[in-house]
GROMACS .gro file of C-alpha atoms in nm:
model
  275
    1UNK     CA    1  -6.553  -2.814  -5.632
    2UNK     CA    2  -6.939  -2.892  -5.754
    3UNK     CA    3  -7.008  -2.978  -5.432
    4UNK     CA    4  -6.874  -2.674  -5.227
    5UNK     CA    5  -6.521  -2.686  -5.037
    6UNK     CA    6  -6.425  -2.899  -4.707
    7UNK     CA    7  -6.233  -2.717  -4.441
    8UNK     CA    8  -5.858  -2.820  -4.419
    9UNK     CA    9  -5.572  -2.744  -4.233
   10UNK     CA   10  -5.281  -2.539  -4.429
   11UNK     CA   11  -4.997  -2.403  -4.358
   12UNK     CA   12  -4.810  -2.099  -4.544
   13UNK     CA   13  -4.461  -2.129  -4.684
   14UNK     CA   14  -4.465  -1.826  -4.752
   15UNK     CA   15  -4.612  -1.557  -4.537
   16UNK     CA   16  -4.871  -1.339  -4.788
   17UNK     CA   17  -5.199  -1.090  -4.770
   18UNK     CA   18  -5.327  -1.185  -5.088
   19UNK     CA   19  -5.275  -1.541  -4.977
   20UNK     CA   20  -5.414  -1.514  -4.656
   21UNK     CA   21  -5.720  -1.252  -4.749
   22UNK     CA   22  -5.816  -1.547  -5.025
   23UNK     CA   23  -5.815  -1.834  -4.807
   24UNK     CA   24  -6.017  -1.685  -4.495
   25UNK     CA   25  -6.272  -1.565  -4.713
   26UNK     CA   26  -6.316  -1.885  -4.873
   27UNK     CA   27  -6.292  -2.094  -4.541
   28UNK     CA   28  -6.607  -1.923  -4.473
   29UNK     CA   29  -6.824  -2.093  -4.677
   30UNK     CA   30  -6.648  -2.412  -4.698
   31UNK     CA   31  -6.782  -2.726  -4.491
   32UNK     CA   32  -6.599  -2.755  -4.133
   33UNK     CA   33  -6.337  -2.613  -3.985
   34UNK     CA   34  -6.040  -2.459  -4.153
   35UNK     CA   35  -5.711  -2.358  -3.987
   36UNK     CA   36  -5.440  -2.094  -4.158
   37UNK     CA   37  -5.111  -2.141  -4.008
   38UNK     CA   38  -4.796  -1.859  -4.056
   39UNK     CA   39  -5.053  -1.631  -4.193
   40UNK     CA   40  -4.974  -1.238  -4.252
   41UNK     CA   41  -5.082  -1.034  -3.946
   42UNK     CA   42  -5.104  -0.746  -4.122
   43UNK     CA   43  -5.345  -0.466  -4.005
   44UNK     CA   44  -5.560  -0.496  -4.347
   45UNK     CA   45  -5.581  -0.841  -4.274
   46UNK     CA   46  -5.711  -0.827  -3.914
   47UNK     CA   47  -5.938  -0.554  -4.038
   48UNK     CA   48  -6.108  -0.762  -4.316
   49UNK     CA   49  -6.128  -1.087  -4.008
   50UNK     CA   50  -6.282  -0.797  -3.777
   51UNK     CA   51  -6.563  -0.682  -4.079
   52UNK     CA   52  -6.626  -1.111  -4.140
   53UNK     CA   53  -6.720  -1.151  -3.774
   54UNK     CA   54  -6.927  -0.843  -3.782
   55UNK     CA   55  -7.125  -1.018  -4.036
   56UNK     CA   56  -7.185  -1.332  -3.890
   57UNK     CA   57  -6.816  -1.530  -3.974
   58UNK     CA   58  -6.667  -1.729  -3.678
   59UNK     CA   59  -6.303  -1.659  -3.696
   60UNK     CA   60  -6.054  -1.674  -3.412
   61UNK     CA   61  -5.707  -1.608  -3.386
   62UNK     CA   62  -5.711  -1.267  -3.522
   63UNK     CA   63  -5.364  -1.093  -3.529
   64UNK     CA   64  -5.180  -1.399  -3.481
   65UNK     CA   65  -5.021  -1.596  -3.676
   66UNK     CA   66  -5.298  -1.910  -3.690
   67UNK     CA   67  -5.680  -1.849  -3.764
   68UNK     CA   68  -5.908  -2.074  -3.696
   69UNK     CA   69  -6.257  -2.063  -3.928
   70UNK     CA   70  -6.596  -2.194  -3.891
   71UNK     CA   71  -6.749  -2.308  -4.239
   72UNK     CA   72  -7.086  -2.158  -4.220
   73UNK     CA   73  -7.368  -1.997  -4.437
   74UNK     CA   74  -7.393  -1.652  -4.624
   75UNK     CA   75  -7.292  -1.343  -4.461
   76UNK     CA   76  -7.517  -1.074  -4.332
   77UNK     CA   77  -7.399  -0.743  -4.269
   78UNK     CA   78  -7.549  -0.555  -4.012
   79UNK     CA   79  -7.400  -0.190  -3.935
   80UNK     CA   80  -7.117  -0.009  -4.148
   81UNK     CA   81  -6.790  -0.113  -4.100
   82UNK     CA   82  -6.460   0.185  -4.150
   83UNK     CA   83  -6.156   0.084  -4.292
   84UNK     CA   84  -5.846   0.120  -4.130
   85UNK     CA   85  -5.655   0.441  -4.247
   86UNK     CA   86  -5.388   0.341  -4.508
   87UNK     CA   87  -5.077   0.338  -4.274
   88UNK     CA   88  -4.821   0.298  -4.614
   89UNK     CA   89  -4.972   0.648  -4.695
   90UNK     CA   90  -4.961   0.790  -4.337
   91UNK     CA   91  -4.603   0.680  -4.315
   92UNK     CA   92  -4.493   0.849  -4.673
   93UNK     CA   93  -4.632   1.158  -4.507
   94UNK     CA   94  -4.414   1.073  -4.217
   95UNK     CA   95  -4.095   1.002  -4.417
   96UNK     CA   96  -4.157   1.360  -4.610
   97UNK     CA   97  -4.188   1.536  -4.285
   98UNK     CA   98  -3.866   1.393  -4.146
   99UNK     CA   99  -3.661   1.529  -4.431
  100UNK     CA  100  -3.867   1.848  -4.505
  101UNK     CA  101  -4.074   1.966  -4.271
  102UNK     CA  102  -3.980   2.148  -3.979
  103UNK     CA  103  -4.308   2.059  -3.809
  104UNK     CA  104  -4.589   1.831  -4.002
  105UNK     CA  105  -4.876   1.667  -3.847
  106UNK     CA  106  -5.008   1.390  -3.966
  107UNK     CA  107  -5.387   1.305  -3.913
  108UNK     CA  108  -5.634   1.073  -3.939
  109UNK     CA  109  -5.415   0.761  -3.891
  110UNK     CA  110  -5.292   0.476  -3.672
  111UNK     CA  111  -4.938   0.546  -3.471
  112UNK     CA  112  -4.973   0.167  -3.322
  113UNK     CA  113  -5.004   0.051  -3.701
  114UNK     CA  114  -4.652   0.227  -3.776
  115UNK     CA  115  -4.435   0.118  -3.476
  116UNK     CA  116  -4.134   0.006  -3.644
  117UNK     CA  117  -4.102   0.340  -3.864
  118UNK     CA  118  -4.159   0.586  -3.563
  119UNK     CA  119  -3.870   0.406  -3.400
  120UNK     CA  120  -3.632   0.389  -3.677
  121UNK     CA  121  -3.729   0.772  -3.764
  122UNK     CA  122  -3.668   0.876  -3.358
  123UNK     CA  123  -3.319   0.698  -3.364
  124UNK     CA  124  -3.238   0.856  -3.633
  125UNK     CA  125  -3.303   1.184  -3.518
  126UNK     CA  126  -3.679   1.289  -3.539
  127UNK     CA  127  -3.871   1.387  -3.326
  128UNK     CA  128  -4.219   1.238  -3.303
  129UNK     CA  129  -4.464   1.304  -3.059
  130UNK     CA  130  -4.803   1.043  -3.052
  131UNK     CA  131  -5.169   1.159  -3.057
  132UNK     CA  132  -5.465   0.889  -3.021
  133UNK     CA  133  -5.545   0.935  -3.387
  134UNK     CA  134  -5.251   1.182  -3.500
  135UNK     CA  135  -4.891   1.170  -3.571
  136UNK     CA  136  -4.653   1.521  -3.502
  137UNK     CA  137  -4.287   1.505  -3.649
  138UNK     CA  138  -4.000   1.781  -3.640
  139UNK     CA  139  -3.710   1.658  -3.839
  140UNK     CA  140  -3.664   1.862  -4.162
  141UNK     CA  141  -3.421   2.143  -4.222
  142UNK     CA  142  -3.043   2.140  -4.030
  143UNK     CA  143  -3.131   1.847  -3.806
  144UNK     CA  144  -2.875   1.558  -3.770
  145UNK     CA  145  -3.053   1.245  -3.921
  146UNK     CA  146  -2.835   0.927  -3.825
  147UNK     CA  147  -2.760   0.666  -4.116
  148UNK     CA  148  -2.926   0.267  -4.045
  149UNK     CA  149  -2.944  -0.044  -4.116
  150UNK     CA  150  -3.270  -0.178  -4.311
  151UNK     CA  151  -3.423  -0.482  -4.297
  152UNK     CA  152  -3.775  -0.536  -4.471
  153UNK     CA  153  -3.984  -0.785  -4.291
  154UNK     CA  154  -4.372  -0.894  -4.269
  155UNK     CA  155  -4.605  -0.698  -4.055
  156UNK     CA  156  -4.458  -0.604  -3.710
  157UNK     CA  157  -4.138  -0.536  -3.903
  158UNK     CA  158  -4.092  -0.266  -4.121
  159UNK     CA  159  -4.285  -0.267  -4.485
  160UNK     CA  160  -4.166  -0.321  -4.801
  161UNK     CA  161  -4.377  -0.047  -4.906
  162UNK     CA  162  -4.210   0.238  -4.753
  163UNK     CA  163  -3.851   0.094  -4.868
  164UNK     CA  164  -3.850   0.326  -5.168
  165UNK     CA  165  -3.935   0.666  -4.987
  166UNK     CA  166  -3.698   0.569  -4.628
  167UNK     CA  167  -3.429   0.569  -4.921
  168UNK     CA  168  -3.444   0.875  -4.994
  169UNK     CA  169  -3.436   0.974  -4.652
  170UNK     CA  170  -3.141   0.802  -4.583
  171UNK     CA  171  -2.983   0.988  -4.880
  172UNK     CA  172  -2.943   1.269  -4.637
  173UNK     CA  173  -2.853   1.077  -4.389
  174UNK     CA  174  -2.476   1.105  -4.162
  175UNK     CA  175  -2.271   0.784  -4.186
  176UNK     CA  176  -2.338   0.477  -4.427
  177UNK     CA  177  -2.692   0.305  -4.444
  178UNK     CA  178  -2.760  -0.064  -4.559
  179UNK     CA  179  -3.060  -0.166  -4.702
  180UNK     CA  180  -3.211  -0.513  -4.731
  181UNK     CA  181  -3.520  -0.621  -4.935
  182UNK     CA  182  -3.624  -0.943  -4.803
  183UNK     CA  183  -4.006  -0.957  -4.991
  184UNK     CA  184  -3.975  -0.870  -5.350
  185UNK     CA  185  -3.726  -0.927  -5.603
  186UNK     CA  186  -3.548  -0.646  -5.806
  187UNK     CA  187  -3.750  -0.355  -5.574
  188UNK     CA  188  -3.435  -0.174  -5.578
  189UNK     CA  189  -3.372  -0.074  -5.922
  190UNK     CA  190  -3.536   0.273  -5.842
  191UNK     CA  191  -3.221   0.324  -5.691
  192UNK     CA  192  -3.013   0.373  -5.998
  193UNK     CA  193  -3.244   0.684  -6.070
  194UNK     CA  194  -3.159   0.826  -5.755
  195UNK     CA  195  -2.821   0.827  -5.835
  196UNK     CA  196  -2.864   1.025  -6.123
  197UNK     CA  197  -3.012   1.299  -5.919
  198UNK     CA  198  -2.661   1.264  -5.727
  199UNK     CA  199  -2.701   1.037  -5.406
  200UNK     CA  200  -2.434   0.820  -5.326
  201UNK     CA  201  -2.579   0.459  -5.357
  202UNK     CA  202  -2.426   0.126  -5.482
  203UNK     CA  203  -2.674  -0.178  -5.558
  204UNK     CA  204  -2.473  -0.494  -5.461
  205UNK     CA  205  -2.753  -0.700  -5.628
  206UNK     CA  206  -3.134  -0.762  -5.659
  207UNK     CA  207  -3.188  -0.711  -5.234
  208UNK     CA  208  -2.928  -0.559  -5.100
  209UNK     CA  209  -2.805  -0.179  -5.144
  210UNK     CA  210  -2.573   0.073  -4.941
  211UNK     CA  211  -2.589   0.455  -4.894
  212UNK     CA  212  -2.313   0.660  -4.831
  213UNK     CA  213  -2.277   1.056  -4.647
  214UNK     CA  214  -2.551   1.259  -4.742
  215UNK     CA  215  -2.541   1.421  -5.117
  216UNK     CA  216  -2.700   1.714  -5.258
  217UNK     CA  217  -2.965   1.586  -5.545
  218UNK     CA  218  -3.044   1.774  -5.854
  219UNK     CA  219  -3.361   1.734  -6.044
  220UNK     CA  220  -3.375   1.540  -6.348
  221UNK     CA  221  -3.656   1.360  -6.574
  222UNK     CA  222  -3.793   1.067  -6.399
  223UNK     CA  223  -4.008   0.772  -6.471
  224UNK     CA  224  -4.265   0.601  -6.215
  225UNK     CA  225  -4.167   0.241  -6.211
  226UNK     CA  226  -4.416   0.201  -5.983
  227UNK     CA  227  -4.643   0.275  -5.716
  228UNK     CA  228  -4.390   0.287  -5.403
  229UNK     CA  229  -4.117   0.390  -5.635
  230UNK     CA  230  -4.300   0.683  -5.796
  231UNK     CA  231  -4.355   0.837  -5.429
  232UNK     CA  232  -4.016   0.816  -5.319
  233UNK     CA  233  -3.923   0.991  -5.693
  234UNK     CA  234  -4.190   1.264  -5.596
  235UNK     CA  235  -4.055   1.313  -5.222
  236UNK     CA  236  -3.637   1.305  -5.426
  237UNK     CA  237  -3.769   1.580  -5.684
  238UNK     CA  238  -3.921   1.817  -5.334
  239UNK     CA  239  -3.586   1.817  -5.149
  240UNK     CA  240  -3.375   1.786  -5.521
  241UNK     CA  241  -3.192   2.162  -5.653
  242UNK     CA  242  -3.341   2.266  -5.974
  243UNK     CA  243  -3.678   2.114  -6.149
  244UNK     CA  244  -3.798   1.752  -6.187
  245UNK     CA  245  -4.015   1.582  -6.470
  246UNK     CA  246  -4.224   1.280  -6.333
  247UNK     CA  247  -4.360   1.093  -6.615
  248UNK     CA  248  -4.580   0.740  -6.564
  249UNK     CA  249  -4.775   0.928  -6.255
  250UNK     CA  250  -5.050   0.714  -6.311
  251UNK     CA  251  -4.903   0.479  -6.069
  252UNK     CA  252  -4.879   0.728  -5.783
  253UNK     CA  253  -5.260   0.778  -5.828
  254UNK     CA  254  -5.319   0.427  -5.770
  255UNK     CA  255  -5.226   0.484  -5.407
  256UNK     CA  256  -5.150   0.866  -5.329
  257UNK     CA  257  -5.540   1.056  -5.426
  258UNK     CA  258  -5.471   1.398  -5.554
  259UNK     CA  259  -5.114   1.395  -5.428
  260UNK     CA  260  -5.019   1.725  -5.625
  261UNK     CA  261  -5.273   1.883  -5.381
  262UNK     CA  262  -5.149   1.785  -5.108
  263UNK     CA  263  -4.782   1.824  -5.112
  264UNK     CA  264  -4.867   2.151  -5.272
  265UNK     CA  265  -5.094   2.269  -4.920
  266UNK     CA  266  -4.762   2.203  -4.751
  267UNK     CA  267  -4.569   2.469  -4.974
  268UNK     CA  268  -4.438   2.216  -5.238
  269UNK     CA  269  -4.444   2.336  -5.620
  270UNK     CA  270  -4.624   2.069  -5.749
  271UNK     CA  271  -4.809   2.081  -6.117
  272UNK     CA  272  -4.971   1.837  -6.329
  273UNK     CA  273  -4.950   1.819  -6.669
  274UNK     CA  274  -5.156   1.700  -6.940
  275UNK     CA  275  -5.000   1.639  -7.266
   0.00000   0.00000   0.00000
């Protein structure tokens, strides 16, 4: 485009971040209007519209599912602008408190941002009480956590990214869970490492898995296969009999700082290794 680009209207097949992040930053420069239709309304997406307009972008629309930009000139920050806490994190934390914590509080994050796993979490036994800027859950130990059906879904439903770790929740959970991975394809081949630590899971095929009554795990040697996966294997390993070897932690950095530390302030025997 040697000439710059010309607002258009487009609308998403498929509903994406990346996708959606790419386009409204570029609609900003481009010439005219531009309208996103069936865009992703997730939080990090209505936080990067809400830093634009601080800096002189004319975007409308925010947190639905159309946005409306105004091609203009450069951008000009004027005052700092916070990021949103990570709520994937902040709900990890939540998961691990559900099935090991008898009381774990949660700060520095967004309870409005995590809606759909506070209420699948309170159904299934927790209980989670609501701060402005804090979450408090009592679930771990001898309570009674109910099995589920799971359903993955775009921001309001529940995230992909805490699939992995709600697993192996619900691998201690009474009666049998489904699971269903609508977003990615072949996210739930982690599973077949969880049933070497013992839990009761069959994989019908690429996006769809079952768990049966709760099972005792062991530890075993495990290998990161990624990011989301590598947090559930770390949160398996804390609640699993015996000693667990985590190998390929370099993708739990990418999204979990100093994790070791942290899981260890809440009693957890946690060391790193360097080989």
């Amino acid at each position: 485009a040697p000439e710059g680009l010309t607002g258009a209207d487009i609308f998403f097949r498929w509903v994406s971040v990346t996708a959606t992040e790419t386009l409204m930053m570029a609609a900003i420069l481009a010439k005219g209007t531009t309208i996103l239709r069936n865009v992703a309304m997730e939080p990090e997406v209505a936080d990067l519209a809400a830093f634009l307009v601080s800096a002189g972008a004319k975007i409308s629309g925010i947190g639905t599912p159309t946005l409306s930009i105004e091609g203009g000139g450069m951008l000009r920050p004027t005052k700092p602008h916070r990021v949103i806490p990570d709520r994937i994190e902040a709900g990890s934390f939540l998961i691990l408190g559900a099935i090991a914590a008898k009381e774990l509080r949660i700060s520095n994050c967004e309870p409005e941002h995590l809606r759909m796993l506070i209420e699948l979490l309170s159904r299934s036994g927790a209980s989670i009480s609501e701060e402005k800027d804090a979450l408090v859950i009592r679930g771990g130990g001898d309570t009674l956590r109910k099995g589920m059906t799971l359903k993955t879904h775009e921001y309001p439903g529940f995230p992909t990214d805490l699939q992995a770790p709600m697993v192996v929740y619900l691998t201690q959970a009474e009666g049998e869970s489904r699971i269903f991975e609508t977003i990615f394809e072949g996210r739930l081949n982690y599973t077949q490492d969880l049933v070497r630590m013992g839990a009761d899971i069959t994989l019908w095929n690429p996006h769809q898995a079952s768990i049966k009554v709760p099972t005792p795990l062991h530890g075993t040697a495990l290998e990161s296969l990624d990011i989301r996966a590598g947090l559930a294997f770390l949160i398996a390993a804390l609640i699993a009999g015996g000693e667990s070897k985590l190998e390929n932690i370099y993708h739990i950095d990418r999204g979990y700082e100093r994790i070791e530390e942290r899981f260890g302030k809440l009693g957890a025997d946690i060391r790193r290794i360097r080989e």
